[in-house]
Amino acid sequence: MRPRLRPWGFAALGTVLAAAITWVSVCVVVIARPLVDELQAVDAAYVIGPVEIRIDQALAIMDTGVAPVLLSTISVNPDTGAHYATEHCGLQTAAYRVECVLPEPYTTRGEARTLAAHVTEHDWSRVAVMTSTPHAARTRMLMERCLGDDVEVLVWTTDDHVDRSARAWAGSFVYESAAWVKAQVLRDC
């Protein structure tokens, strides 16, 4: 004889299923299909880490003449603390220059604080941040939180050569969901 689910078991199963469907639906909207701005002129652009997978596309975007300065997070090996992917640091072209920065802490929140300090120092009113598609919505939220209402924040994605398999999306959904909750709990800049 097979065990039968009691009425509360069906309700619990239905609730779990509804929660899972809601979570996936929200993840698709916020993580897989976030608001991404069109390329347009800004006072400065900032490519956030990991830079080694974003710098080539970031430089190609800068070559279109969107900004006179590109801030770039320096990549750091978490095991050794050594900096790498810094070949672009100090690059000067006819259209722009690249300034490398090391945020403290070495997180998106630290990157937002770093950008806020540069915005204040240079009196920028419109900036763009370059990141991956799954990270775009949280990046926008943290940057806007740290920069305030007086600075317009655009978010551009740099997704060349990025794994977009179902497994990679599932990993992004889990990671970004947890990071989003953390960003809601830690409301400061």
JSON list of C-alpha atoms in Angstrom, two decimals:
[
{"chain": "A", "resi": 1, "resn": "MET", "atom": "CA", "xyz": [0.00, 0.00, 0.00]},
{"chain": "A", "resi": 2, "resn": "ARG", "atom": "CA", "xyz": [1.40, 3.40, -1.04]},
{"chain": "A", "resi": 3, "resn": "PRO", "atom": "CA", "xyz": [1.51, 6.18, 1.53]},
{"chain": "A", "resi": 4, "resn": "ARG", "atom": "CA", "xyz": [-0.92, 8.96, 0.80]},
{"chain": "A", "resi": 5, "resn": "LEU", "atom": "CA", "xyz": [-0.31, 12.66, 1.20]},
{"chain": "A", "resi": 6, "resn": "ARG", "atom": "CA", "xyz": [-2.50, 14.26, 3.77]},
{"chain": "A", "resi": 7, "resn": "PRO", "atom": "CA", "xyz": [-4.30, 17.50, 2.83]},
{"chain": "A", "resi": 8, "resn": "TRP", "atom": "CA", "xyz": [-1.64, 19.60, 4.59]},
{"chain": "A", "resi": 9, "resn": "GLY", "atom": "CA", "xyz": [1.01, 17.73, 2.54]},
{"chain": "A", "resi": 10, "resn": "PHE", "atom": "CA", "xyz": [-0.64, 18.85, -0.70]},
{"chain": "A", "resi": 11, "resn": "ALA", "atom": "CA", "xyz": [-0.78, 22.41, 0.63]},
{"chain": "A", "resi": 12, "resn": "ALA", "atom": "CA", "xyz": [2.90, 22.31, 1.61]},
{"chain": "A", "resi": 13, "resn": "LEU", "atom": "CA", "xyz": [3.89, 20.83, -1.75]},
{"chain": "A", "resi": 14, "resn": "GLY", "atom": "CA", "xyz": [1.82, 23.45, -3.57]},
{"chain": "A", "resi": 15, "resn": "THR", "atom": "CA", "xyz": [3.40, 26.23, -1.55]},
{"chain": "A", "resi": 16, "resn": "VAL", "atom": "CA", "xyz": [6.94, 24.98, -2.28]},
{"chain": "A", "resi": 17, "resn": "LEU", "atom": "CA", "xyz": [6.14, 24.61, -5.98]},
{"chain": "A", "resi": 18, "resn": "ALA", "atom": "CA", "xyz": [4.59, 28.10, -6.14]},
{"chain": "A", "resi": 19, "resn": "ALA", "atom": "CA", "xyz": [7.61, 29.59, -4.36]},
{"chain": "A", "resi": 20, "resn": "ALA", "atom": "CA", "xyz": [10.02, 27.86, -6.76]},
{"chain": "A", "resi": 21, "resn": "ILE", "atom": "CA", "xyz": [8.09, 29.07, -9.81]},
{"chain": "A", "resi": 22, "resn": "THR", "atom": "CA", "xyz": [7.97, 32.62, -8.41]},
{"chain": "A", "resi": 23, "resn": "TRP", "atom": "CA", "xyz": [11.72, 32.59, -7.64]},
{"chain": "A", "resi": 24, "resn": "VAL", "atom": "CA", "xyz": [12.62, 31.38, -11.15]},
{"chain": "A", "resi": 25, "resn": "SER", "atom": "CA", "xyz": [10.27, 33.95, -12.72]},
{"chain": "A", "resi": 26, "resn": "VAL", "atom": "CA", "xyz": [11.81, 36.79, -10.72]},
{"chain": "A", "resi": 27, "resn": "CYS", "atom": "CA", "xyz": [15.32, 35.54, -11.56]},
{"chain": "A", "resi": 28, "resn": "VAL", "atom": "CA", "xyz": [14.52, 35.52, -15.27]},
{"chain": "A", "resi": 29, "resn": "VAL", "atom": "CA", "xyz": [13.30, 39.13, -15.14]},
{"chain": "A", "resi": 30, "resn": "VAL", "atom": "CA", "xyz": [15.94, 40.55, -12.77]},
{"chain": "A", "resi": 31, "resn": "ILE", "atom": "CA", "xyz": [19.01, 38.40, -13.51]},
{"chain": "A", "resi": 32, "resn": "ALA", "atom": "CA", "xyz": [18.64, 37.05, -17.05]},
{"chain": "A", "resi": 33, "resn": "ARG", "atom": "CA", "xyz": [16.86, 40.07, -18.57]},
{"chain": "A", "resi": 34, "resn": "PRO", "atom": "CA", "xyz": [17.81, 43.13, -16.51]},
{"chain": "A", "resi": 35, "resn": "LEU", "atom": "CA", "xyz": [17.45, 46.73, -17.58]},
{"chain": "A", "resi": 36, "resn": "VAL", "atom": "CA", "xyz": [20.54, 47.57, -19.66]},
{"chain": "A", "resi": 37, "resn": "ASP", "atom": "CA", "xyz": [21.10, 51.09, -20.96]},
{"chain": "A", "resi": 38, "resn": "GLU", "atom": "CA", "xyz": [22.04, 52.08, -24.50]},
{"chain": "A", "resi": 39, "resn": "LEU", "atom": "CA", "xyz": [25.59, 53.28, -25.11]},
{"chain": "A", "resi": 40, "resn": "GLN", "atom": "CA", "xyz": [25.67, 57.06, -24.85]},
{"chain": "A", "resi": 41, "resn": "ALA", "atom": "CA", "xyz": [28.00, 59.82, -23.73]},
{"chain": "A", "resi": 42, "resn": "VAL", "atom": "CA", "xyz": [28.91, 59.84, -20.04]},
{"chain": "A", "resi": 43, "resn": "ASP", "atom": "CA", "xyz": [31.46, 61.69, -17.89]},
{"chain": "A", "resi": 44, "resn": "ALA", "atom": "CA", "xyz": [33.22, 58.41, -17.08]},
{"chain": "A", "resi": 45, "resn": "ALA", "atom": "CA", "xyz": [32.80, 54.67, -17.39]},
{"chain": "A", "resi": 46, "resn": "TYR", "atom": "CA", "xyz": [33.80, 52.01, -14.86]},
{"chain": "A", "resi": 47, "resn": "VAL", "atom": "CA", "xyz": [34.46, 48.37, -15.69]},
{"chain": "A", "resi": 48, "resn": "ILE", "atom": "CA", "xyz": [34.10, 46.33, -12.52]},
{"chain": "A", "resi": 49, "resn": "GLY", "atom": "CA", "xyz": [35.70, 42.98, -11.74]},
{"chain": "A", "resi": 50, "resn": "PRO", "atom": "CA", "xyz": [36.55, 40.44, -12.79]},
{"chain": "A", "resi": 51, "resn": "VAL", "atom": "CA", "xyz": [38.24, 42.70, -15.32]},
{"chain": "A", "resi": 52, "resn": "GLU", "atom": "CA", "xyz": [40.16, 39.97, -17.12]},
{"chain": "A", "resi": 53, "resn": "ILE", "atom": "CA", "xyz": [36.93, 38.75, -18.73]},
{"chain": "A", "resi": 54, "resn": "ARG", "atom": "CA", "xyz": [35.53, 42.24, -19.39]},
{"chain": "A", "resi": 55, "resn": "ILE", "atom": "CA", "xyz": [38.42, 44.49, -20.38]},
{"chain": "A", "resi": 56, "resn": "ASP", "atom": "CA", "xyz": [38.56, 43.71, -24.11]},
{"chain": "A", "resi": 57, "resn": "GLN", "atom": "CA", "xyz": [34.90, 44.56, -24.62]},
{"chain": "A", "resi": 58, "resn": "ALA", "atom": "CA", "xyz": [35.18, 47.53, -22.25]},
{"chain": "A", "resi": 59, "resn": "LEU", "atom": "CA", "xyz": [38.03, 48.97, -24.32]},
{"chain": "A", "resi": 60, "resn": "ALA", "atom": "CA", "xyz": [36.04, 48.37, -27.52]},
{"chain": "A", "resi": 61, "resn": "ILE", "atom": "CA", "xyz": [33.14, 50.32, -26.00]},
{"chain": "A", "resi": 62, "resn": "MET", "atom": "CA", "xyz": [35.52, 53.12, -25.00]},
{"chain": "A", "resi": 63, "resn": "ASP", "atom": "CA", "xyz": [36.86, 53.23, -28.56]},
{"chain": "A", "resi": 64, "resn": "THR", "atom": "CA", "xyz": [33.38, 54.42, -29.64]},
{"chain": "A", "resi": 65, "resn": "GLY", "atom": "CA", "xyz": [34.02, 57.69, -27.77]},
{"chain": "A", "resi": 66, "resn": "VAL", "atom": "CA", "xyz": [31.48, 57.35, -24.97]},
{"chain": "A", "resi": 67, "resn": "ALA", "atom": "CA", "xyz": [33.70, 58.77, -22.21]},
{"chain": "A", "resi": 68, "resn": "PRO", "atom": "CA", "xyz": [37.06, 60.48, -21.64]},
{"chain": "A", "resi": 69, "resn": "VAL", "atom": "CA", "xyz": [38.01, 58.18, -18.76]},
{"chain": "A", "resi": 70, "resn": "LEU", "atom": "CA", "xyz": [37.64, 54.49, -17.95]},
{"chain": "A", "resi": 71, "resn": "LEU", "atom": "CA", "xyz": [38.05, 53.37, -14.37]},
{"chain": "A", "resi": 72, "resn": "SER", "atom": "CA", "xyz": [38.98, 49.72, -14.09]},
{"chain": "A", "resi": 73, "resn": "THR", "atom": "CA", "xyz": [39.01, 47.51, -11.03]},
{"chain": "A", "resi": 74, "resn": "ILE", "atom": "CA", "xyz": [42.31, 45.69, -10.68]},
{"chain": "A", "resi": 75, "resn": "SER", "atom": "CA", "xyz": [41.91, 41.92, -10.55]},
{"chain": "A", "resi": 76, "resn": "VAL", "atom": "CA", "xyz": [43.35, 40.27, -7.47]},
{"chain": "A", "resi": 77, "resn": "ASN", "atom": "CA", "xyz": [44.19, 36.61, -6.93]},
{"chain": "A", "resi": 78, "resn": "PRO", "atom": "CA", "xyz": [42.21, 35.70, -3.78]},
{"chain": "A", "resi": 79, "resn": "ASP", "atom": "CA", "xyz": [44.79, 33.08, -2.76]},
{"chain": "A", "resi": 80, "resn": "THR", "atom": "CA", "xyz": [47.94, 35.19, -3.11]},
{"chain": "A", "resi": 81, "resn": "GLY", "atom": "CA", "xyz": [46.69, 38.77, -3.16]},
{"chain": "A", "resi": 82, "resn": "ALA", "atom": "CA", "xyz": [48.72, 39.36, -6.33]},
{"chain": "A", "resi": 83, "resn": "HIS", "atom": "CA", "xyz": [47.37, 41.81, -8.91]},
{"chain": "A", "resi": 84, "resn": "TYR", "atom": "CA", "xyz": [46.92, 40.61, -12.48]},
{"chain": "A", "resi": 85, "resn": "ALA", "atom": "CA", "xyz": [45.23, 41.65, -15.72]},
{"chain": "A", "resi": 86, "resn": "THR", "atom": "CA", "xyz": [46.74, 45.13, -15.37]},
{"chain": "A", "resi": 87, "resn": "GLU", "atom": "CA", "xyz": [48.21, 45.57, -18.87]},
{"chain": "A", "resi": 88, "resn": "HIS", "atom": "CA", "xyz": [45.57, 48.19, -19.67]},
{"chain": "A", "resi": 89, "resn": "CYS", "atom": "CA", "xyz": [46.31, 50.31, -16.59]},
{"chain": "A", "resi": 90, "resn": "GLY", "atom": "CA", "xyz": [47.56, 53.75, -17.59]},
{"chain": "A", "resi": 91, "resn": "LEU", "atom": "CA", "xyz": [46.55, 53.32, -21.23]},
{"chain": "A", "resi": 92, "resn": "GLN", "atom": "CA", "xyz": [46.12, 56.67, -22.96]},
{"chain": "A", "resi": 93, "resn": "THR", "atom": "CA", "xyz": [44.46, 57.01, -26.37]},
{"chain": "A", "resi": 94, "resn": "ALA", "atom": "CA", "xyz": [43.38, 60.08, -28.30]},
{"chain": "A", "resi": 95, "resn": "ALA", "atom": "CA", "xyz": [39.83, 59.54, -26.99]},
{"chain": "A", "resi": 96, "resn": "TYR", "atom": "CA", "xyz": [40.26, 58.34, -23.38]},
{"chain": "A", "resi": 97, "resn": "ARG", "atom": "CA", "xyz": [42.57, 57.26, -20.58]},
{"chain": "A", "resi": 98, "resn": "VAL", "atom": "CA", "xyz": [42.37, 54.23, -18.28]},
{"chain": "A", "resi": 99, "resn": "GLU", "atom": "CA", "xyz": [42.80, 54.57, -14.51]},
{"chain": "A", "resi": 100, "resn": "CYS", "atom": "CA", "xyz": [43.02, 51.36, -12.49]},
{"chain": "A", "resi": 101, "resn": "VAL", "atom": "CA", "xyz": [41.61, 51.28, -8.98]},
{"chain": "A", "resi": 102, "resn": "LEU", "atom": "CA", "xyz": [41.62, 48.73, -6.18]},
{"chain": "A", "resi": 103, "resn": "PRO", "atom": "CA", "xyz": [38.31, 48.94, -4.27]},
{"chain": "A", "resi": 104, "resn": "GLU", "atom": "CA", "xyz": [38.17, 48.40, -0.53]},
{"chain": "A", "resi": 105, "resn": "PRO", "atom": "CA", "xyz": [36.59, 46.02, 0.20]},
{"chain": "A", "resi": 106, "resn": "TYR", "atom": "CA", "xyz": [37.14, 44.02, -2.98]},
{"chain": "A", "resi": 107, "resn": "THR", "atom": "CA", "xyz": [33.41, 43.62, -3.61]},
{"chain": "A", "resi": 108, "resn": "THR", "atom": "CA", "xyz": [30.70, 45.28, -5.68]},
{"chain": "A", "resi": 109, "resn": "ARG", "atom": "CA", "xyz": [29.90, 47.44, -2.65]},
{"chain": "A", "resi": 110, "resn": "GLY", "atom": "CA", "xyz": [33.58, 48.46, -2.50]},
{"chain": "A", "resi": 111, "resn": "GLU", "atom": "CA", "xyz": [33.48, 49.24, -6.22]},
{"chain": "A", "resi": 112, "resn": "ALA", "atom": "CA", "xyz": [30.40, 51.43, -5.66]},
{"chain": "A", "resi": 113, "resn": "ARG", "atom": "CA", "xyz": [32.23, 53.31, -2.89]},
{"chain": "A", "resi": 114, "resn": "THR", "atom": "CA", "xyz": [35.26, 53.74, -5.16]},
{"chain": "A", "resi": 115, "resn": "LEU", "atom": "CA", "xyz": [33.12, 55.16, -7.95]},
{"chain": "A", "resi": 116, "resn": "ALA", "atom": "CA", "xyz": [31.34, 57.46, -5.49]},
{"chain": "A", "resi": 117, "resn": "ALA", "atom": "CA", "xyz": [34.69, 58.88, -4.36]},
{"chain": "A", "resi": 118, "resn": "HIS", "atom": "CA", "xyz": [35.72, 59.57, -7.97]},
{"chain": "A", "resi": 119, "resn": "VAL", "atom": "CA", "xyz": [32.32, 61.12, -8.77]},
{"chain": "A", "resi": 120, "resn": "THR", "atom": "CA", "xyz": [32.74, 63.49, -5.84]},
{"chain": "A", "resi": 121, "resn": "GLU", "atom": "CA", "xyz": [36.35, 64.29, -6.69]},
{"chain": "A", "resi": 122, "resn": "HIS", "atom": "CA", "xyz": [35.67, 65.03, -10.36]},
{"chain": "A", "resi": 123, "resn": "ASP", "atom": "CA", "xyz": [32.09, 66.36, -10.06]},
{"chain": "A", "resi": 124, "resn": "TRP", "atom": "CA", "xyz": [30.75, 63.83, -12.56]},
{"chain": "A", "resi": 125, "resn": "SER", "atom": "CA", "xyz": [26.98, 63.80, -13.06]},
{"chain": "A", "resi": 126, "resn": "ARG", "atom": "CA", "xyz": [26.57, 60.85, -15.44]},
{"chain": "A", "resi": 127, "resn": "VAL", "atom": "CA", "xyz": [28.52, 57.61, -15.29]},
{"chain": "A", "resi": 128, "resn": "ALA", "atom": "CA", "xyz": [28.28, 54.13, -16.77]},
{"chain": "A", "resi": 129, "resn": "VAL", "atom": "CA", "xyz": [29.22, 50.86, -15.12]},
{"chain": "A", "resi": 130, "resn": "MET", "atom": "CA", "xyz": [30.16, 47.80, -17.17]},
{"chain": "A", "resi": 131, "resn": "THR", "atom": "CA", "xyz": [29.41, 44.34, -15.78]},
{"chain": "A", "resi": 132, "resn": "SER", "atom": "CA", "xyz": [27.85, 41.01, -16.75]},
{"chain": "A", "resi": 133, "resn": "THR", "atom": "CA", "xyz": [24.15, 40.52, -17.47]},
{"chain": "A", "resi": 134, "resn": "PRO", "atom": "CA", "xyz": [23.43, 38.45, -14.32]},
{"chain": "A", "resi": 135, "resn": "HIS", "atom": "CA", "xyz": [25.13, 41.11, -12.19]},
{"chain": "A", "resi": 136, "resn": "ALA", "atom": "CA", "xyz": [23.55, 44.17, -13.86]},
{"chain": "A", "resi": 137, "resn": "ALA", "atom": "CA", "xyz": [20.48, 44.74, -11.64]},
{"chain": "A", "resi": 138, "resn": "ARG", "atom": "CA", "xyz": [22.38, 44.39, -8.36]},
{"chain": "A", "resi": 139, "resn": "THR", "atom": "CA", "xyz": [25.19, 46.56, -9.71]},
{"chain": "A", "resi": 140, "resn": "ARG", "atom": "CA", "xyz": [22.70, 49.28, -10.63]},
{"chain": "A", "resi": 141, "resn": "MET", "atom": "CA", "xyz": [21.09, 49.11, -7.19]},
{"chain": "A", "resi": 142, "resn": "LEU", "atom": "CA", "xyz": [24.40, 49.37, -5.30]},
{"chain": "A", "resi": 143, "resn": "MET", "atom": "CA", "xyz": [25.83, 52.10, -7.54]},
{"chain": "A", "resi": 144, "resn": "GLU", "atom": "CA", "xyz": [22.66, 54.20, -7.31]},
{"chain": "A", "resi": 145, "resn": "ARG", "atom": "CA", "xyz": [22.59, 53.71, -3.54]},
{"chain": "A", "resi": 146, "resn": "CYS", "atom": "CA", "xyz": [26.18, 54.95, -3.17]},
{"chain": "A", "resi": 147, "resn": "LEU", "atom": "CA", "xyz": [26.03, 57.74, -5.76]},
{"chain": "A", "resi": 148, "resn": "GLY", "atom": "CA", "xyz": [22.69, 59.21, -4.73]},
{"chain": "A", "resi": 149, "resn": "ASP", "atom": "CA", "xyz": [20.01, 60.97, -6.74]},
{"chain": "A", "resi": 150, "resn": "ASP", "atom": "CA", "xyz": [22.27, 63.67, -8.21]},
{"chain": "A", "resi": 151, "resn": "VAL", "atom": "CA", "xyz": [24.23, 61.22, -10.40]},
{"chain": "A", "resi": 152, "resn": "GLU", "atom": "CA", "xyz": [22.75, 59.31, -13.32]},
{"chain": "A", "resi": 153, "resn": "VAL", "atom": "CA", "xyz": [24.00, 55.72, -13.43]},
{"chain": "A", "resi": 154, "resn": "LEU", "atom": "CA", "xyz": [23.89, 53.76, -16.68]},
{"chain": "A", "resi": 155, "resn": "VAL", "atom": "CA", "xyz": [24.63, 50.03, -16.75]},
{"chain": "A", "resi": 156, "resn": "TRP", "atom": "CA", "xyz": [26.20, 48.40, -19.80]},
{"chain": "A", "resi": 157, "resn": "THR", "atom": "CA", "xyz": [26.89, 44.68, -20.11]},
{"chain": "A", "resi": 158, "resn": "THR", "atom": "CA", "xyz": [30.07, 43.05, -21.35]},
{"chain": "A", "resi": 159, "resn": "ASP", "atom": "CA", "xyz": [29.15, 39.43, -21.97]},
{"chain": "A", "resi": 160, "resn": "ASP", "atom": "CA", "xyz": [31.46, 38.31, -24.74]},
{"chain": "A", "resi": 161, "resn": "HIS", "atom": "CA", "xyz": [32.81, 34.79, -24.19]},
{"chain": "A", "resi": 162, "resn": "VAL", "atom": "CA", "xyz": [30.58, 34.08, -21.18]},
{"chain": "A", "resi": 163, "resn": "ASP", "atom": "CA", "xyz": [29.05, 30.67, -20.48]},
{"chain": "A", "resi": 164, "resn": "ARG", "atom": "CA", "xyz": [25.28, 30.94, -20.83]},
{"chain": "A", "resi": 165, "resn": "SER", "atom": "CA", "xyz": [24.39, 27.27, -20.42]},
{"chain": "A", "resi": 166, "resn": "ALA", "atom": "CA", "xyz": [21.42, 26.24, -18.27]},
{"chain": "A", "resi": 167, "resn": "ARG", "atom": "CA", "xyz": [23.87, 25.18, -15.56]},
{"chain": "A", "resi": 168, "resn": "ALA", "atom": "CA", "xyz": [25.62, 28.58, -15.64]},
{"chain": "A", "resi": 169, "resn": "TRP", "atom": "CA", "xyz": [22.27, 30.40, -15.44]},
{"chain": "A", "resi": 170, "resn": "ALA", "atom": "CA", "xyz": [21.20, 28.23, -12.50]},
{"chain": "A", "resi": 171, "resn": "GLY", "atom": "CA", "xyz": [24.44, 29.09, -10.72]},
{"chain": "A", "resi": 172, "resn": "SER", "atom": "CA", "xyz": [23.91, 32.78, -11.46]},
{"chain": "A", "resi": 173, "resn": "PHE", "atom": "CA", "xyz": [20.33, 32.60, -10.16]},
{"chain": "A", "resi": 174, "resn": "VAL", "atom": "CA", "xyz": [21.47, 31.09, -6.86]},
{"chain": "A", "resi": 175, "resn": "TYR", "atom": "CA", "xyz": [24.50, 33.35, -6.37]},
{"chain": "A", "resi": 176, "resn": "GLU", "atom": "CA", "xyz": [22.80, 36.59, -7.39]},
{"chain": "A", "resi": 177, "resn": "SER", "atom": "CA", "xyz": [19.68, 35.79, -5.33]},
{"chain": "A", "resi": 178, "resn": "ALA", "atom": "CA", "xyz": [21.80, 35.34, -2.22]},
{"chain": "A", "resi": 179, "resn": "ALA", "atom": "CA", "xyz": [23.81, 38.48, -3.00]},
{"chain": "A", "resi": 180, "resn": "TRP", "atom": "CA", "xyz": [20.59, 40.43, -3.58]},
{"chain": "A", "resi": 181, "resn": "VAL", "atom": "CA", "xyz": [19.28, 39.38, -0.15]},
{"chain": "A", "resi": 182, "resn": "LYS", "atom": "CA", "xyz": [22.59, 40.42, 1.43]},
{"chain": "A", "resi": 183, "resn": "ALA", "atom": "CA", "xyz": [22.36, 43.82, -0.33]},
{"chain": "A", "resi": 184, "resn": "GLN", "atom": "CA", "xyz": [18.87, 44.29, 1.11]},
{"chain": "A", "resi": 185, "resn": "VAL", "atom": "CA", "xyz": [20.03, 43.47, 4.63]},
{"chain": "A", "resi": 186, "resn": "LEU", "atom": "CA", "xyz": [23.18, 45.64, 4.45]},
{"chain": "A", "resi": 187, "resn": "ARG", "atom": "CA", "xyz": [21.53, 48.87, 3.30]},
{"chain": "A", "resi": 188, "resn": "ASP", "atom": "CA", "xyz": [24.54, 51.16, 3.67]},
{"chain": "A", "resi": 189, "resn": "CYS", "atom": "CA", "xyz": [26.80, 52.15, 0.83]}
]
